[in-house]
mmCIF file of C-alpha atoms in Angstrom:
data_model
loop_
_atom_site.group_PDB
_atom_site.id
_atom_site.type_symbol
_atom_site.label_atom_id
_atom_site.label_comp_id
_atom_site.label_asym_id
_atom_site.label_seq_id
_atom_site.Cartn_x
_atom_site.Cartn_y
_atom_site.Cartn_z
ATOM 1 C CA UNK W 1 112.631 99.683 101.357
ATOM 2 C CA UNK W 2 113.294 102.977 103.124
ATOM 3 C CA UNK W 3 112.127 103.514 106.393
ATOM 4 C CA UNK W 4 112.333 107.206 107.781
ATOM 5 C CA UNK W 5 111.879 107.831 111.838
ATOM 6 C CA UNK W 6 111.386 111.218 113.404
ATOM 7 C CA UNK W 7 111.772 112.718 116.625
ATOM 8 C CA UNK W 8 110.566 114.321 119.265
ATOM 9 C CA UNK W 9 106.596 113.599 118.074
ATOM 10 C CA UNK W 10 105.959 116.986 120.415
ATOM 11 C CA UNK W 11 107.884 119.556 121.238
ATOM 12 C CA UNK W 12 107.579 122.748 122.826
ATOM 13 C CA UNK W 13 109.583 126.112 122.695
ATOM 14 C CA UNK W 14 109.410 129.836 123.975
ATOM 15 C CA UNK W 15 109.380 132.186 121.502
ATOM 16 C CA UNK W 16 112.686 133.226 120.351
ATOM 17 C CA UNK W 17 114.541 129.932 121.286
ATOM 18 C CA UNK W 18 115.541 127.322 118.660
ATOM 19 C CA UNK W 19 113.922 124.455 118.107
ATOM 20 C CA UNK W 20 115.491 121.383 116.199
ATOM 21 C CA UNK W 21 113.867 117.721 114.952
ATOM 22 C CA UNK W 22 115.810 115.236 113.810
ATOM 23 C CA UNK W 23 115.357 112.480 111.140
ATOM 24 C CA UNK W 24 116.934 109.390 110.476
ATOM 25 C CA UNK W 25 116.516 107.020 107.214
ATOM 26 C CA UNK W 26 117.613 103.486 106.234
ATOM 27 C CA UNK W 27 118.346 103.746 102.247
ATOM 28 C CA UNK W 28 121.867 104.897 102.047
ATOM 29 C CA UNK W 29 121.019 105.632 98.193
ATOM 30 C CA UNK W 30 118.718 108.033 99.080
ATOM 31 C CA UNK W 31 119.404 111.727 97.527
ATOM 32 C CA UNK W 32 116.810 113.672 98.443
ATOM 33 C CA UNK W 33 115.230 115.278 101.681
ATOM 34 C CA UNK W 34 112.417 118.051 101.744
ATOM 35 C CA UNK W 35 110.873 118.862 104.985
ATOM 36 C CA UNK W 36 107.054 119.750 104.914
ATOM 37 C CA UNK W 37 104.987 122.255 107.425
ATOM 38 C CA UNK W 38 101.143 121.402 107.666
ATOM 39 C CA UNK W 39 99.316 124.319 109.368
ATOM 40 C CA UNK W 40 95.725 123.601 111.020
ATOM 41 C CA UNK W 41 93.079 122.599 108.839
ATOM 42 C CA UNK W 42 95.577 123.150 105.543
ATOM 43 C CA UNK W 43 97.341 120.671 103.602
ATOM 44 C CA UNK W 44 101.226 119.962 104.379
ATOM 45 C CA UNK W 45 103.637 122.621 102.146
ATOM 46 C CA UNK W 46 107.310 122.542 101.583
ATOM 47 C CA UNK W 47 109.168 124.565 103.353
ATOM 48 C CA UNK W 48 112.873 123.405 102.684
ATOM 49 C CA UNK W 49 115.050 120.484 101.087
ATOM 50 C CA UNK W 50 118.490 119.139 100.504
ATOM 51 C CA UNK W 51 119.863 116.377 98.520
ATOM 52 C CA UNK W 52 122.340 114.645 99.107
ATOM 53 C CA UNK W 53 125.468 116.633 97.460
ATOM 54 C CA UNK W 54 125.566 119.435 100.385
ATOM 55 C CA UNK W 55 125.772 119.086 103.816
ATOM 56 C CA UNK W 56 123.337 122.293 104.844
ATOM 57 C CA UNK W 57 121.389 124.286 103.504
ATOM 58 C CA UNK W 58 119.730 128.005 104.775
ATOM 59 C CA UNK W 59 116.123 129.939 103.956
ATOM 60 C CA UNK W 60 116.127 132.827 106.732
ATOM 61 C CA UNK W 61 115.799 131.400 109.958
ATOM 62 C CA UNK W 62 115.202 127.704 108.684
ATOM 63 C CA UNK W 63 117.986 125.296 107.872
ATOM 64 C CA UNK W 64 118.355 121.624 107.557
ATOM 65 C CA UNK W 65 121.461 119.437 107.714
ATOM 66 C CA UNK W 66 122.559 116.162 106.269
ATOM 67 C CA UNK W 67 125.167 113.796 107.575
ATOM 68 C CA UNK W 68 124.823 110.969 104.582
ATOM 69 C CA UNK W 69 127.318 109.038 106.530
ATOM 70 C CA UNK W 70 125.685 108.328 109.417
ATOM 71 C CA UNK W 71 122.017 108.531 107.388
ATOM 72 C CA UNK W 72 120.142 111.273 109.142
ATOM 73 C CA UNK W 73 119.201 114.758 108.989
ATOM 74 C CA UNK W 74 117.679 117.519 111.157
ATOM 75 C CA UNK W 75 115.378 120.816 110.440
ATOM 76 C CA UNK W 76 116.846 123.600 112.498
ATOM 77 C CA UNK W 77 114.478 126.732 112.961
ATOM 78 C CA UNK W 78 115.872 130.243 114.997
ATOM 79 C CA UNK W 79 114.507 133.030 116.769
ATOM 80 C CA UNK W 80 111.002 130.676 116.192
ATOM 81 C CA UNK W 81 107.580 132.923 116.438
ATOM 82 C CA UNK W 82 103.825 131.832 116.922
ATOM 83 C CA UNK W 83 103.717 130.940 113.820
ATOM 84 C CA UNK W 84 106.117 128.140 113.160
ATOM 85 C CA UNK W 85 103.836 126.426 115.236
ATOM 86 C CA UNK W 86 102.730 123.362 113.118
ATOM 87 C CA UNK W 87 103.365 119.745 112.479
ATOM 88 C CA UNK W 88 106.730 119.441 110.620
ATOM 89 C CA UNK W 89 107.184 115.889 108.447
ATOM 90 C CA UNK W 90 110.908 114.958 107.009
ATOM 91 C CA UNK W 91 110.902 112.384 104.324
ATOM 92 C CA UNK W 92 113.219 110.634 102.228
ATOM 93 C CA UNK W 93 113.319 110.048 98.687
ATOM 94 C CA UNK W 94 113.015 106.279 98.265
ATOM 95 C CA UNK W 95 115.575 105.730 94.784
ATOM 96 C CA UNK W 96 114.022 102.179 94.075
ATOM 97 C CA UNK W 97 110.383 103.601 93.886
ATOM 98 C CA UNK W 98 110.870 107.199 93.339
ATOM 99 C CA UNK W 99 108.528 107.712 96.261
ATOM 100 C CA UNK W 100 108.530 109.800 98.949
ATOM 101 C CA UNK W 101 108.843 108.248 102.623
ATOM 102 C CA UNK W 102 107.473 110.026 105.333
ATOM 103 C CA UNK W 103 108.559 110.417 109.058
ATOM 104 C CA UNK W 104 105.943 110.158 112.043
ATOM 105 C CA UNK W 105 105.944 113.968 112.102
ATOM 106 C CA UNK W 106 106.747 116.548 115.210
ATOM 107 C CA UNK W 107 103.988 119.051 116.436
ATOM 108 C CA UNK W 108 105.821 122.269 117.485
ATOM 109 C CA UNK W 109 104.329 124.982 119.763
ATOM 110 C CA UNK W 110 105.834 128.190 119.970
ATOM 111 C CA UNK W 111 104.476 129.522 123.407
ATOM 112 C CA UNK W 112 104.152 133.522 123.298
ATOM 113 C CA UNK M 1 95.871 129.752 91.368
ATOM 114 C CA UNK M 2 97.830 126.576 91.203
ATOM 115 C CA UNK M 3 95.960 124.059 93.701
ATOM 116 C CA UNK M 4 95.106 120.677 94.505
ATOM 117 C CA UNK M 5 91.327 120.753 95.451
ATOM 118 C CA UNK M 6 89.763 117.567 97.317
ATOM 119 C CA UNK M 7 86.045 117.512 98.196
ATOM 120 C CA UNK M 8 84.606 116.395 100.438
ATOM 121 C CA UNK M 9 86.446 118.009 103.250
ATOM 122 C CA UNK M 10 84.447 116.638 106.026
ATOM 123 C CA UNK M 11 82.550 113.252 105.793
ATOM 124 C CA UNK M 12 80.619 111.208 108.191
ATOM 125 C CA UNK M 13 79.588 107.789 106.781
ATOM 126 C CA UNK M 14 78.283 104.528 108.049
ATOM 127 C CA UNK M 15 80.318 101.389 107.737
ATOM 128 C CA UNK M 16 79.582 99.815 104.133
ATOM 129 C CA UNK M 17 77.814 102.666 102.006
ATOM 130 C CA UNK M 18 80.409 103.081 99.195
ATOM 131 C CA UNK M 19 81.445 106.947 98.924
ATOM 132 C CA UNK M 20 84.062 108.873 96.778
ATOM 133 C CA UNK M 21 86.780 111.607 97.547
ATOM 134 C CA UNK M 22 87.206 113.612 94.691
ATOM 135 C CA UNK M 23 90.786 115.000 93.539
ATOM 136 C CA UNK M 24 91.898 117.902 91.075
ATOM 137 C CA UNK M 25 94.905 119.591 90.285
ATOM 138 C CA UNK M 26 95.161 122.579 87.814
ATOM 139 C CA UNK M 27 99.063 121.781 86.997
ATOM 140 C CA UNK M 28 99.057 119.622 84.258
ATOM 141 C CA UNK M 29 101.070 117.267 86.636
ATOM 142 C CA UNK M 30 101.732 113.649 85.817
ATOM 143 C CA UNK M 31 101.849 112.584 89.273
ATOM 144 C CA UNK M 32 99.277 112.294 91.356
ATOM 145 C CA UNK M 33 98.754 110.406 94.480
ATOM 146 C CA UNK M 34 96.438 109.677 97.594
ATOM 147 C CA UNK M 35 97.784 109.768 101.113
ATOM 148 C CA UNK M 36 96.028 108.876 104.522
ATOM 149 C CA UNK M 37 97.423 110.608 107.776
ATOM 150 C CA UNK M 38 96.544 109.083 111.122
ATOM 151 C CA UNK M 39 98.642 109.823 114.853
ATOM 152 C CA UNK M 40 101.869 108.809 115.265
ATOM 153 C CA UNK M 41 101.859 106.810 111.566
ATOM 154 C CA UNK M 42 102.920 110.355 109.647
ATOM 155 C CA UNK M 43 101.796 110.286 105.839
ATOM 156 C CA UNK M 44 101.180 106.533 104.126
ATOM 157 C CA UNK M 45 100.801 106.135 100.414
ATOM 158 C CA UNK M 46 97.283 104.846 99.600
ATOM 159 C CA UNK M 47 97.969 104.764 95.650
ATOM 160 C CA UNK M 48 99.205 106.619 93.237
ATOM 161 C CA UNK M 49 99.114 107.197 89.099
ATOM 162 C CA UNK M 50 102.247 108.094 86.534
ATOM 163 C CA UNK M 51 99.715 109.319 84.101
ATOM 164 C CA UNK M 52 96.752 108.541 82.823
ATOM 165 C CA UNK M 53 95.229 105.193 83.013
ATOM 166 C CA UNK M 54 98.414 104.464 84.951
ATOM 167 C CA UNK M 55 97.623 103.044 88.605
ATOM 168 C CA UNK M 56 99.908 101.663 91.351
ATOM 169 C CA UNK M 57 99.343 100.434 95.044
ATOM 170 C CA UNK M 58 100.911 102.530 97.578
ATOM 171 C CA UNK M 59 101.893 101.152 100.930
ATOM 172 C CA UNK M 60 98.265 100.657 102.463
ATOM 173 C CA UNK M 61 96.216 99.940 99.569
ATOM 174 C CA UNK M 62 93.843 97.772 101.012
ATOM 175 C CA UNK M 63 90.211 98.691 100.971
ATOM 176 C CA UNK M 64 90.619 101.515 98.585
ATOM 177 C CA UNK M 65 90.169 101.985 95.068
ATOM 178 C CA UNK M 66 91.252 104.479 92.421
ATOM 179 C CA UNK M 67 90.773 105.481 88.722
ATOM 180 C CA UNK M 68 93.154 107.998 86.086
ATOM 181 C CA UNK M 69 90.684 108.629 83.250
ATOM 182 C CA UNK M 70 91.606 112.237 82.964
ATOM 183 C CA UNK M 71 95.145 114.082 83.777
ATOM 184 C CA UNK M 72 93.731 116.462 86.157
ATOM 185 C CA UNK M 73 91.171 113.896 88.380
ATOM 186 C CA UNK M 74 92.181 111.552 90.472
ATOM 187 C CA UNK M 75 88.974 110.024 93.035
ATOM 188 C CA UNK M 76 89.496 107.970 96.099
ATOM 189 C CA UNK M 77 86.975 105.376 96.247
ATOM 190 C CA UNK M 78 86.072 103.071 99.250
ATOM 191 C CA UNK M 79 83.715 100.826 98.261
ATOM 192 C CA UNK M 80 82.309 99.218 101.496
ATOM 193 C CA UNK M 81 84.046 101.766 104.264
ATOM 194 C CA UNK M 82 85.001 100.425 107.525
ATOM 195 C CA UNK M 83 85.672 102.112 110.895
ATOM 196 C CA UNK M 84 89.745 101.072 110.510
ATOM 197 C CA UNK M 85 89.222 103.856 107.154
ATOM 198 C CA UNK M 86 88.753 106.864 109.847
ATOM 199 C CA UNK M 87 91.048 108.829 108.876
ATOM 200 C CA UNK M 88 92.431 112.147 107.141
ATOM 201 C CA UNK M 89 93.351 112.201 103.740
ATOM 202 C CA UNK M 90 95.321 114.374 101.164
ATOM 203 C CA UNK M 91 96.057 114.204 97.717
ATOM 204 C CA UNK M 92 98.620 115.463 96.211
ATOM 205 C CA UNK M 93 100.212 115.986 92.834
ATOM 206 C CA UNK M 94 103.820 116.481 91.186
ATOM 207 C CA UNK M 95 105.579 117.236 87.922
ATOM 208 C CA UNK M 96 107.630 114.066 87.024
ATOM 209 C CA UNK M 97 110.133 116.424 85.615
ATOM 210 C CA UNK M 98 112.974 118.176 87.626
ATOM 211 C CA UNK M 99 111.911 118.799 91.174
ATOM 212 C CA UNK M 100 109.832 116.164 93.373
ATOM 213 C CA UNK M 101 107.999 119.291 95.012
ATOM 214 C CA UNK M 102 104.482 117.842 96.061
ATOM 215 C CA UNK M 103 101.407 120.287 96.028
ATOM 216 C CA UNK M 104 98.650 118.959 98.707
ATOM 217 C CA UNK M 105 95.595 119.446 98.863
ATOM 218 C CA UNK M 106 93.637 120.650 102.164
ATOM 219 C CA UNK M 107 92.433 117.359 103.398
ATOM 220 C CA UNK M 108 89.202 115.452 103.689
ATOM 221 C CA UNK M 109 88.463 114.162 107.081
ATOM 222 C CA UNK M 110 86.606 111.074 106.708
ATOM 223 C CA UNK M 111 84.764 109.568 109.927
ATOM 224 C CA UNK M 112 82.899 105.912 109.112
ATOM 225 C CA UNK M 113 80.825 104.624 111.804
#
């Protein structure tokens, strides 16, 4: 089945810089690719997604990008404020199951 | 408001004394489905349900049960909890059509001692 790793678990930014996590997956029939924030205390909420017929895709100062070929993917967030701090989750649509596979998840802190 | 709503939110049990999580949606979705968040393990699948009366084991299914009578309900129940159940769990819920957009709910933080 698939299997979805993420990295960094932590990371840790000034505000303004870039920040960037990184996901990989095993299924290579895999299409689809949302990326979730979860805020304190609040449930996790999509913020972005791709499948598997582009290779990027933009929302303001959030992107992700997919390289099928060598089966991973990345969230890329700009000019990142106080609150982008979260924990961000990739996951992978698993096209056996039609279930969702979640990565370990990255806790970003945007220091003021 | 469209919403997933899970109650409790916070629960502190003792190990055996069977409790329920409680789990509606307002989105006429046919998905719905139970996860369990713990550090360093993201989100695992507990169960989930097509539709009604429709149940399948997730990825950690053990010690968990779950029942579809209604389209909007879907309860978490742990019949004899055990420490190894501490954890934080969401439900969530999807339209089977079109987009696989899950809606979460806030989380229940379960503690069994």
């Amino acid at each position: 089945g698939e299997n979805v790793e993420q990295h960094p678990s932590t990371l840790s930014v000034q505000e303004g810089d870039s920040a960037v996590i990184k996901c990989t997956y095993s299924d290579s029939a895999s299409n689809y690719f949302p990326w979730y924030k979860q805020e304190l205390g609040k449930g996790p909420q999509l913020i972005i997604d791709i499948r598997s017929n582009v290779g990027e895709k933009k929302d303001q100062r959030i992107a992700v990008t997919l390289n099928k070929t060598a089966k991973h993917f990345s969230l890329h967030i700009t000019e990142t404020q106080p609150e982008d701090s979260a924990v961000y989750f990739c996951a992978a649509l698993e096209d056996s199951s039609y279930k969702l596979i979640f990565g370990s998840g990255t806790r970003l802190l945007v220091r003021p | 408001e469209a919403q997933v709503t899970q109650n409790p939110r916070y629960l502190i049990t003792v190990t055996g004394k069977k409790l329920t999580v409680t789990c509606s949606q307002n989105m006429n979705h046919e998905y719905m489905s139970w996860y369990r968040q713990d550090p360093g393990l993201g989100l695992r699948q507990i169960y989930y349900s097509m539709n009604v009366e429709v149940t399948d084991k997730g990825d950690v299914p053990e010690g968990y049960k779950v029942s579809r009578k209604e389209k909007r309900n879907f309860p978490l129940i742990l019949e004899s909890p055990s420490p190894n159940q501490t954890s934080l769990y969401f439900c969530a819920s999807r339209d089977v059509s079109g987009a696989n957009v899950l809606t979460f709910g806030a989380g229940s933080r379960l503690t069994v001692l």
